[in-house]
Amino acid sequence: MSVTVAVAGASGYAGGELLRLLSGHPDVEIGAVTAGGNAGTALGAHHPHLVPLAGRILVETTAETLAGHDVVFLALPHGQSAVIAEQLGNDVTVIDCGADFRLLEADAWVEFYGGVHAGAWPYGLPELPGQRDKLRGAHRVAVPGCYPTVSTLALLPAVQAGLVDASQLVVVAVSGTSGAGKAPKAHLLGAEVMGSASAYGVGGVHRHTPEIEQNLAPYSDQPVSVSFTPVLVPMARGILATCSAPMADSADYETLRKAYEVAYADEPFVHLLPEGQWPQTQATLGANTVQLQVALDQRTGRAVIVAAMDNLTKGTAGAAVQCMNLAKGLTETTALPLVGVAP
Amino acid sequence: MSVTVAVAGASGYAGGELLRLLSGHPDVEIGAVTAGGNAGTALGAHHPHLVPLAGRILVETTAETLAGHDVVFLALPHGQSAVIAEQLGNDVTVIDCGADFRLLEADAWVEFYGGVHAGAWPYGLPELPGQRDKLRGAHRVAVPGCYPTVSTLALLPAVQAGLVDASQLVVVAVSGTSGAGKAPKAHLLGAEVMGSASAYGVGGVHRHTPEIEQNLAPYSDQPVSVSFTPVLVPMARGILATCSAPMADSADYETLRKAYEVAYADEPFVHLLPEGQWPQTQATLGANTVQLQVALDQRTGRAVIVAAMDNLTKGTAGAAVQCMNLAKGLTETTALPLVGVAP
Amino acid sequence: MSVTVAVAGASGYAGGELLRLLSGHPDVEIGAVTAGGNAGTALGAHHPHLVPLAGRILVETTAETLAGHDVVFLALPHGQSAVIAEQLGNDVTVIDCGADFRLLEADAWVEFYGGVHAGAWPYGLPELPGQRDKLRGAHRVAVPGCYPTVSTLALLPAVQAGLVDASQLVVVAVSGTSGAGKAPKAHLLGAEVMGSASAYGVGGVHRHTPEIEQNLAPYSDQPVSVSFTPVLVPMARGILATCSAPMADSADYETLRKAYEVAYADEPFVHLLPEGQWPQTQATLGANTVQLQVALDQRTGRAVIVAAMDNLTKGTAGAAVQCMNLAKGLTETTALPLVGVAP
Amino acid sequence: MSVTVAVAGASGYAGGELLRLLSGHPDVEIGAVTAGGNAGTALGAHHPHLVPLAGRILVETTAETLAGHDVVFLALPHGQSAVIAEQLGNDVTVIDCGADFRLLEADAWVEFYGGVHAGAWPYGLPELPGQRDKLRGAHRVAVPGCYPTVSTLALLPAVQAGLVDASQLVVVAVSGTSGAGKAPKAHLLGAEVMGSASAYGVGGVHRHTPEIEQNLAPYSDQPVSVSFTPVLVPMARGILATCSAPMADSADYETLRKAYEVAYADEPFVHLLPEGQWPQTQATLGANTVQLQVALDQRTGRAVIVAAMDNLTKGTAGAAVQCMNLAKGLTETTALPLVGVAP
């Protein structure tokens, strides 16, 4: 018996990626595909890669067009999800790819996003300890931000095992430009982006900073503090996060590596690479995977963890489908590629 | 009941793409993965995107390691397939991604490749009229070159309907650099390729030229002549072929478009786009599709057909799997994505 | 004695390239830099590469802000130059990088651009026979379009010598995306452009088509007809034009090559490459050069000429400075790089 | 009176960039251009962008071909400079772009490079306090590594002013692939590099690590320790270094910014951007500049400094020419672009 789904914000990048994955899901029937300004146009005009759905016409994003589906995915600009969600009953599972319901603390919301805090939904990172069970049967899910997903998965085993000083975490994450969305802006033009790398949101002001800290804090004995810097680089997809922290005095490389081996031994989508092999984003392109490697810098005493992920797949739409699978009692891994598209 | 397959040349780009597709094939069991110089190393060291196969160890490419499989895919440098193939009996279906068995005429082989012509195998382009039936149950298949596939599919309906002057075909095809393979060469380095476009094999000397003509000739009333120029551009995958020819006096745009609609109405992988929408390679990335659009240049009287395709998927490995499906009596479209990965 | 110059449209790509070149011109003093919506902001916010000018404040583009300079460069959207230009007296040399004054025929203007034809100014392609002299001392110059410059230079020697059938010219030109300007549009976003090639303006409808024909017609014994297709590829700058035409029966390769050697023997910026070496756009990046190579396809009887150029330098701003040098009696080559930036 | 120069290793990227800059130097006459395996071929076959030098024939790299020039630039693989240099007398100024003579300590050389330590030459970073004077009239200069240049310039003012904890420096630097040179390697192929980001030399094992520490140590009251991670991203040129360290308790943002303003107020090539503007590598492409910005992350108490630079220009060949200018008593800034090529 199929799960019927609607995708709101279907003409954007997250919406397109949701439909790419959902179109291959054997237990899903795709219902309404909705948009704002693009309502009335064919999906294929925005996503010519979605061949089987190309003729679908985008309808207006409203509670009415979305109601009546088993699952509604929201891929809307920040701040728009709450209004829609409150009009959808608990018989509809709502999975929000936006930020509206990610942060637990109203203060952090106000500081980093501004406006009124809409609240917090079950957080869609099944790889957090115990989180998988909270997502089973959930009616509302807040899909994590892309940087928080990869940074959290990169740092959690070391933090949780007390192997690093969690008050001095440093994350520098390079990202492709699809993470910035499809709304046209001059600094995201191809001619600006190609051949250039640039940092932004420097100095702890990027909105994903409190989300990373929120994820790690419950597993740390000490206060968690993350210095986070995102860097735009010339690629469409992919995040490579370089994470580091001072190692605890007692810890050594073997302990560090072992912590990651144990943490992710049974995780279907998080893979510690063989020693000597370093992650590259291309290997995760279009896949729901995170690839990790760890090192101990003997000279400086810092643990360095590098993680690669596709920001649109495991970083957004893949995570959303994974959460849907859990929420609706389907097999967690269904329709989620383990194999990337490379080169 | 599974079909067992071996992939020779598994550490290269065509080999990797074959394994990407085959790893998702429900009727296939992947047996030997073989290599030349890379034998003895793990597949994951060369293709970290092939997560479920990463631990497989590459074995030496020999008739012995390949024998005993139902299907053997050869993804070897030109000239190496014949030697292997003749040691494999007719109980093994051999699907060659190389050029060795593509050309019908020994003269053309000698002129464009040099050395001894190995012969010709059933040509793996099911979209050619009548060709699909010849591939069903075949024991040997020669997978077409990437440029010939896209150029042939772009030009065939117009040529076959006699709508264009087939003696004055012009094809300029831009291509990503994966088509040139993984053997390291200075002019294919990232620093050379990024930010640059360059023509090569200009003046009719590219080896794919006679193959395009061979494909079209049987369907033309007049001699077929193709001026073919390939252009390398800064992307990993994808071919965009701009094809043109003088229209026959009697023909008009509606007739031209109709010819393409009819020709590909029932083809699962070849798609004429809605009027006004032009192909882009990104829409075919990782998919086994070809996207087409046609125009009539009223001022010059030339028909212009533009086609997009992924050189590694429908251009090589996807076509090979499509042929395997036909050869082994499986559903032709199994394990072949219709949906690309974009952006 | 310095020539004072103003640049209108200074925050765009053509404006930035003009300022890059002019900032190195020993005989030029840069006066007003003007903009539309960006007026009031610092130039460095738009062009951080223009270090010595970064603190300059953009002023509104008006006849008043532009008047009083010896030379005014207009880098404005099509249709805006005429209004400004008519308010500037003949004591001001106006060099227009837009299309407004390129086309001789009102009919062609109306068909391809629409609206009222503003007229025609001396055409800024000094490499056309006799044209250099017309530009010396000119008060008004229409800088050619980028595609017309490279296509004309690629085809002219063969057309002029009667070596090809000028009624069957085919040009397929790949281009970086800076040619489309800096106004944000979704299809020009980095995520759309990277990893993708796409044709546009197919079927003879691109506005540069009549300009190419207009350039070649005076040098041809027969009517000139060009089938022109532009292709966007993932790079910021550069055009590679693949041009071809049926060779005249009497012509051979030596004659063809000789025609190009002779035509450009004394041209400082147009270079026929040694035999066997094919143009790549990277070699012209940031330079005012065009690199050419010719071939005769013996099989099809077509001449194939490939040309590389930087669309922003020789294709726009470099040509404009070259024209200024001629118009103001300066050395033609001053401040125009022969050496590109590669890799 | 011209300075005669020879360039050894002229067919590589550093050699090409040296010749690009030197070809525009009014006080320089380019003599021998030498190579290893490429000796006997034309320079234009390797560097078609060097139009005025394209016909020069590469000669073998030997002490004989290099002798007799006022200045010899060595752009050779690590380990080859010492042998050549010792055969050139002190009448020849030798400027080494390789690593052979950069490290002061033999132990560090042995640990990071292996083999015998050749010694240390005056270090070619004129922006180090007092260093400019040591380079005037020098007969031997060791040009810094690209990562050390940008990292040192980014961190020095904060370290020197005691504003940060120099024992906890973290540098993550993304780089284009030209830094890895032109020798063909599979992982540097365009198809591998485009669309992918990857870390390498993680865990403090990259050879540039001790060089960064060596540069900063003399200006620090405490031991200097740098956790350095380089990341390859899909661009040909450019480095963006994100550097951070815990701020000293007493320091605030204004003090931090002031330290950078003061340190680089008179430096021609190092530019602190206006507040609110962050560096992008494109702005430095082909220029001898470094662009910097600083921030204080109030939440974590870390200073974050981001710096952009072209690895081939200020990172290698521009620095080498700058050093030549100083060594030979020429104006330091001659032939060194302040203006980059963008977009």
mmCIF file of C-alpha atoms in Angstrom, chain C residues 190-336:
data_model
loop_
_atom_site.group_PDB
_atom_site.id
_atom_site.type_symbol
_atom_site.label_atom_id
_atom_site.label_comp_id
_atom_site.label_asym_id
_atom_site.label_seq_id
_atom_site.Cartn_x
_atom_site.Cartn_y
_atom_site.Cartn_z
ATOM 1 C CA GLY C 190 26.622 28.536 -10.648
ATOM 2 C CA ALA C 191 24.732 25.404 -9.671
ATOM 3 C CA GLU C 192 22.953 25.423 -13.041
ATOM 4 C CA VAL C 193 26.000 26.186 -15.107
ATOM 5 C CA MET C 194 28.668 23.995 -13.532
ATOM 6 C CA GLY C 195 28.681 20.519 -14.962
ATOM 7 C CA SER C 196 26.346 21.426 -17.801
ATOM 8 C CA ALA C 197 26.447 22.438 -21.445
ATOM 9 C CA SER C 198 23.402 23.847 -23.177
ATOM 10 C CA ALA C 199 22.567 25.415 -26.515
ATOM 11 C CA TYR C 200 20.419 28.521 -26.768
ATOM 12 C CA GLY C 201 19.238 30.856 -29.468
ATOM 13 C CA VAL C 202 19.210 27.865 -31.819
ATOM 14 C CA GLY C 203 17.893 28.084 -35.362
ATOM 15 C CA GLY C 204 19.335 31.397 -36.400
ATOM 16 C CA VAL C 205 17.511 33.504 -33.853
ATOM 17 C CA HIS C 206 20.524 34.703 -31.855
ATOM 18 C CA ARG C 207 20.987 38.451 -32.286
ATOM 19 C CA HIS C 208 24.586 38.113 -33.345
ATOM 20 C CA THR C 209 23.638 36.252 -36.502
ATOM 21 C CA PRO C 210 22.947 39.245 -38.769
ATOM 22 C CA GLU C 211 26.067 40.969 -37.466
ATOM 23 C CA ILE C 212 28.273 38.095 -38.588
ATOM 24 C CA GLU C 213 26.684 38.108 -42.021
ATOM 25 C CA GLN C 214 26.964 41.870 -42.270
ATOM 26 C CA ASN C 215 30.680 41.641 -41.568
ATOM 27 C CA LEU C 216 31.388 39.013 -44.185
ATOM 28 C CA ALA C 217 29.023 40.083 -46.964
ATOM 29 C CA PRO C 218 31.172 42.901 -48.387
ATOM 30 C CA TYR C 219 34.004 40.450 -48.973
ATOM 31 C CA SER C 220 32.009 37.713 -50.637
ATOM 32 C CA ASP C 221 31.050 37.270 -54.260
ATOM 33 C CA GLN C 222 27.968 35.347 -53.279
ATOM 34 C CA PRO C 223 25.275 35.866 -50.666
ATOM 35 C CA VAL C 224 26.499 35.109 -47.173
ATOM 36 C CA SER C 225 24.455 32.821 -44.957
ATOM 37 C CA VAL C 226 25.507 31.723 -41.478
ATOM 38 C CA SER C 227 23.913 29.010 -39.389
ATOM 39 C CA PHE C 228 24.963 30.108 -35.905
ATOM 40 C CA THR C 229 24.468 28.179 -32.671
ATOM 41 C CA PRO C 230 25.843 29.364 -29.332
ATOM 42 C CA VAL C 231 26.462 26.862 -26.529
ATOM 43 C CA LEU C 232 26.937 27.790 -22.865
ATOM 44 C CA VAL C 233 29.641 25.798 -21.094
ATOM 45 C CA PRO C 234 30.951 25.837 -17.523
ATOM 46 C CA MET C 235 33.570 28.538 -17.617
ATOM 47 C CA ALA C 236 33.533 32.196 -16.721
ATOM 48 C CA ARG C 237 35.268 33.520 -19.826
ATOM 49 C CA GLY C 238 36.162 32.433 -23.306
ATOM 50 C CA ILE C 239 34.649 31.571 -26.640
ATOM 51 C CA LEU C 240 35.703 28.726 -28.874
ATOM 52 C CA ALA C 241 34.116 28.965 -32.300
ATOM 53 C CA THR C 242 34.104 25.979 -34.624
ATOM 54 C CA CYS C 243 33.378 27.317 -38.107
ATOM 55 C CA SER C 244 33.037 25.340 -41.280
ATOM 56 C CA ALA C 245 31.972 25.600 -44.892
ATOM 57 C CA PRO C 246 32.256 23.563 -48.083
ATOM 58 C CA MET C 247 35.546 24.246 -49.812
ATOM 59 C CA ALA C 248 35.470 25.519 -53.345
ATOM 60 C CA ASP C 249 36.370 22.768 -55.789
ATOM 61 C CA SER C 250 39.587 24.356 -56.848
ATOM 62 C CA ALA C 251 40.926 25.001 -53.352
ATOM 63 C CA ASP C 252 43.292 22.864 -51.337
ATOM 64 C CA TYR C 253 44.670 22.909 -47.807
ATOM 65 C CA GLU C 254 47.803 24.850 -48.672
ATOM 66 C CA THR C 255 45.783 27.619 -50.274
ATOM 67 C CA LEU C 256 43.502 27.730 -47.278
ATOM 68 C CA ARG C 257 46.305 27.985 -44.777
ATOM 69 C CA LYS C 258 48.120 30.523 -46.896
ATOM 70 C CA ALA C 259 45.049 32.750 -46.946
ATOM 71 C CA TYR C 260 45.105 32.908 -43.153
ATOM 72 C CA GLU C 261 48.835 33.419 -42.945
ATOM 73 C CA VAL C 262 48.623 36.353 -45.299
ATOM 74 C CA ALA C 263 45.503 37.870 -43.807
ATOM 75 C CA TYR C 264 46.865 38.039 -40.294
ATOM 76 C CA ALA C 265 50.595 38.330 -40.886
ATOM 77 C CA ASP C 266 50.629 41.912 -39.645
ATOM 78 C CA GLU C 267 47.759 41.805 -37.196
ATOM 79 C CA PRO C 268 49.044 42.209 -33.658
ATOM 80 C CA PHE C 269 46.189 40.360 -31.985
ATOM 81 C CA VAL C 270 45.170 37.584 -34.380
ATOM 82 C CA HIS C 271 47.419 34.561 -34.406
ATOM 83 C CA LEU C 272 47.377 31.527 -36.617
ATOM 84 C CA LEU C 273 48.830 28.703 -34.540
ATOM 85 C CA PRO C 274 51.556 26.395 -35.820
ATOM 86 C CA GLU C 275 50.206 23.380 -37.664
ATOM 87 C CA GLY C 276 49.133 20.621 -35.339
ATOM 88 C CA GLN C 277 48.291 22.936 -32.458
ATOM 89 C CA TRP C 278 44.631 23.709 -31.779
ATOM 90 C CA PRO C 279 43.257 26.747 -29.991
ATOM 91 C CA GLN C 280 42.166 26.617 -26.383
ATOM 92 C CA THR C 281 40.347 29.466 -24.721
ATOM 93 C CA GLN C 282 42.582 29.420 -21.657
ATOM 94 C CA ALA C 283 45.483 30.706 -23.733
ATOM 95 C CA THR C 284 43.565 33.909 -24.465
ATOM 96 C CA LEU C 285 42.217 34.528 -20.959
ATOM 97 C CA GLY C 286 42.535 38.182 -20.140
ATOM 98 C CA ALA C 287 44.405 38.843 -23.389
ATOM 99 C CA ASN C 288 43.276 40.804 -26.414
ATOM 100 C CA THR C 289 44.126 37.934 -28.705
ATOM 101 C CA VAL C 290 42.409 35.544 -31.067
ATOM 102 C CA GLN C 291 44.073 32.211 -31.738
ATOM 103 C CA LEU C 292 43.171 30.330 -34.898
ATOM 104 C CA GLN C 293 43.778 27.044 -36.601
ATOM 105 C CA VAL C 294 42.516 25.707 -39.928
ATOM 106 C CA ALA C 295 41.930 22.253 -41.344
ATOM 107 C CA LEU C 296 40.553 20.744 -44.486
ATOM 108 C CA ASP C 297 38.348 17.742 -43.944
ATOM 109 C CA GLN C 298 39.327 15.729 -46.977
ATOM 110 C CA ARG C 299 36.450 13.324 -46.637
ATOM 111 C CA THR C 300 33.675 15.875 -46.575
ATOM 112 C CA GLY C 301 35.397 18.654 -48.459
ATOM 113 C CA ARG C 302 34.733 21.115 -45.668
ATOM 114 C CA ALA C 303 37.107 23.731 -44.372
ATOM 115 C CA VAL C 304 37.065 23.849 -40.596
ATOM 116 C CA ILE C 305 38.397 26.874 -38.738
ATOM 117 C CA VAL C 306 38.574 26.947 -34.948
ATOM 118 C CA ALA C 307 39.118 30.192 -33.080
ATOM 119 C CA ALA C 308 39.576 30.986 -29.387
ATOM 120 C CA MET C 309 39.071 34.366 -27.748
ATOM 121 C CA ASP C 310 38.224 35.927 -24.405
ATOM 122 C CA ASN C 311 34.720 37.295 -24.758
ATOM 123 C CA LEU C 312 35.362 40.074 -22.250
ATOM 124 C CA THR C 313 38.745 41.173 -23.588
ATOM 125 C CA LYS C 314 39.067 41.054 -27.384
ATOM 126 C CA GLY C 315 35.372 40.211 -27.414
ATOM 127 C CA THR C 316 34.339 43.428 -25.657
ATOM 128 C CA ALA C 317 36.507 45.648 -23.498
ATOM 129 C CA GLY C 318 39.836 44.991 -25.170
ATOM 130 C CA ALA C 319 38.324 45.792 -28.532
ATOM 131 C CA ALA C 320 36.880 48.963 -27.040
ATOM 132 C CA VAL C 321 40.270 50.074 -25.762
ATOM 133 C CA GLN C 322 41.859 49.150 -29.079
ATOM 134 C CA CYS C 323 39.300 51.383 -30.791
ATOM 135 C CA MET C 324 39.961 54.173 -28.318
ATOM 136 C CA ASN C 325 43.652 53.956 -29.066
ATOM 137 C CA LEU C 326 42.916 54.328 -32.764
ATOM 138 C CA ALA C 327 40.317 57.021 -32.284
ATOM 139 C CA LYS C 328 42.554 59.140 -30.089
ATOM 140 C CA GLY C 329 45.736 58.653 -32.056
ATOM 141 C CA LEU C 330 47.456 56.481 -29.463
ATOM 142 C CA THR C 331 49.456 53.383 -30.244
ATOM 143 C CA GLU C 332 46.866 50.758 -31.159
ATOM 144 C CA THR C 333 48.267 48.047 -28.923
ATOM 145 C CA THR C 334 48.810 50.052 -25.731
ATOM 146 C CA ALA C 335 47.485 48.450 -22.545
ATOM 147 C CA LEU C 336 46.233 45.399 -24.419
#
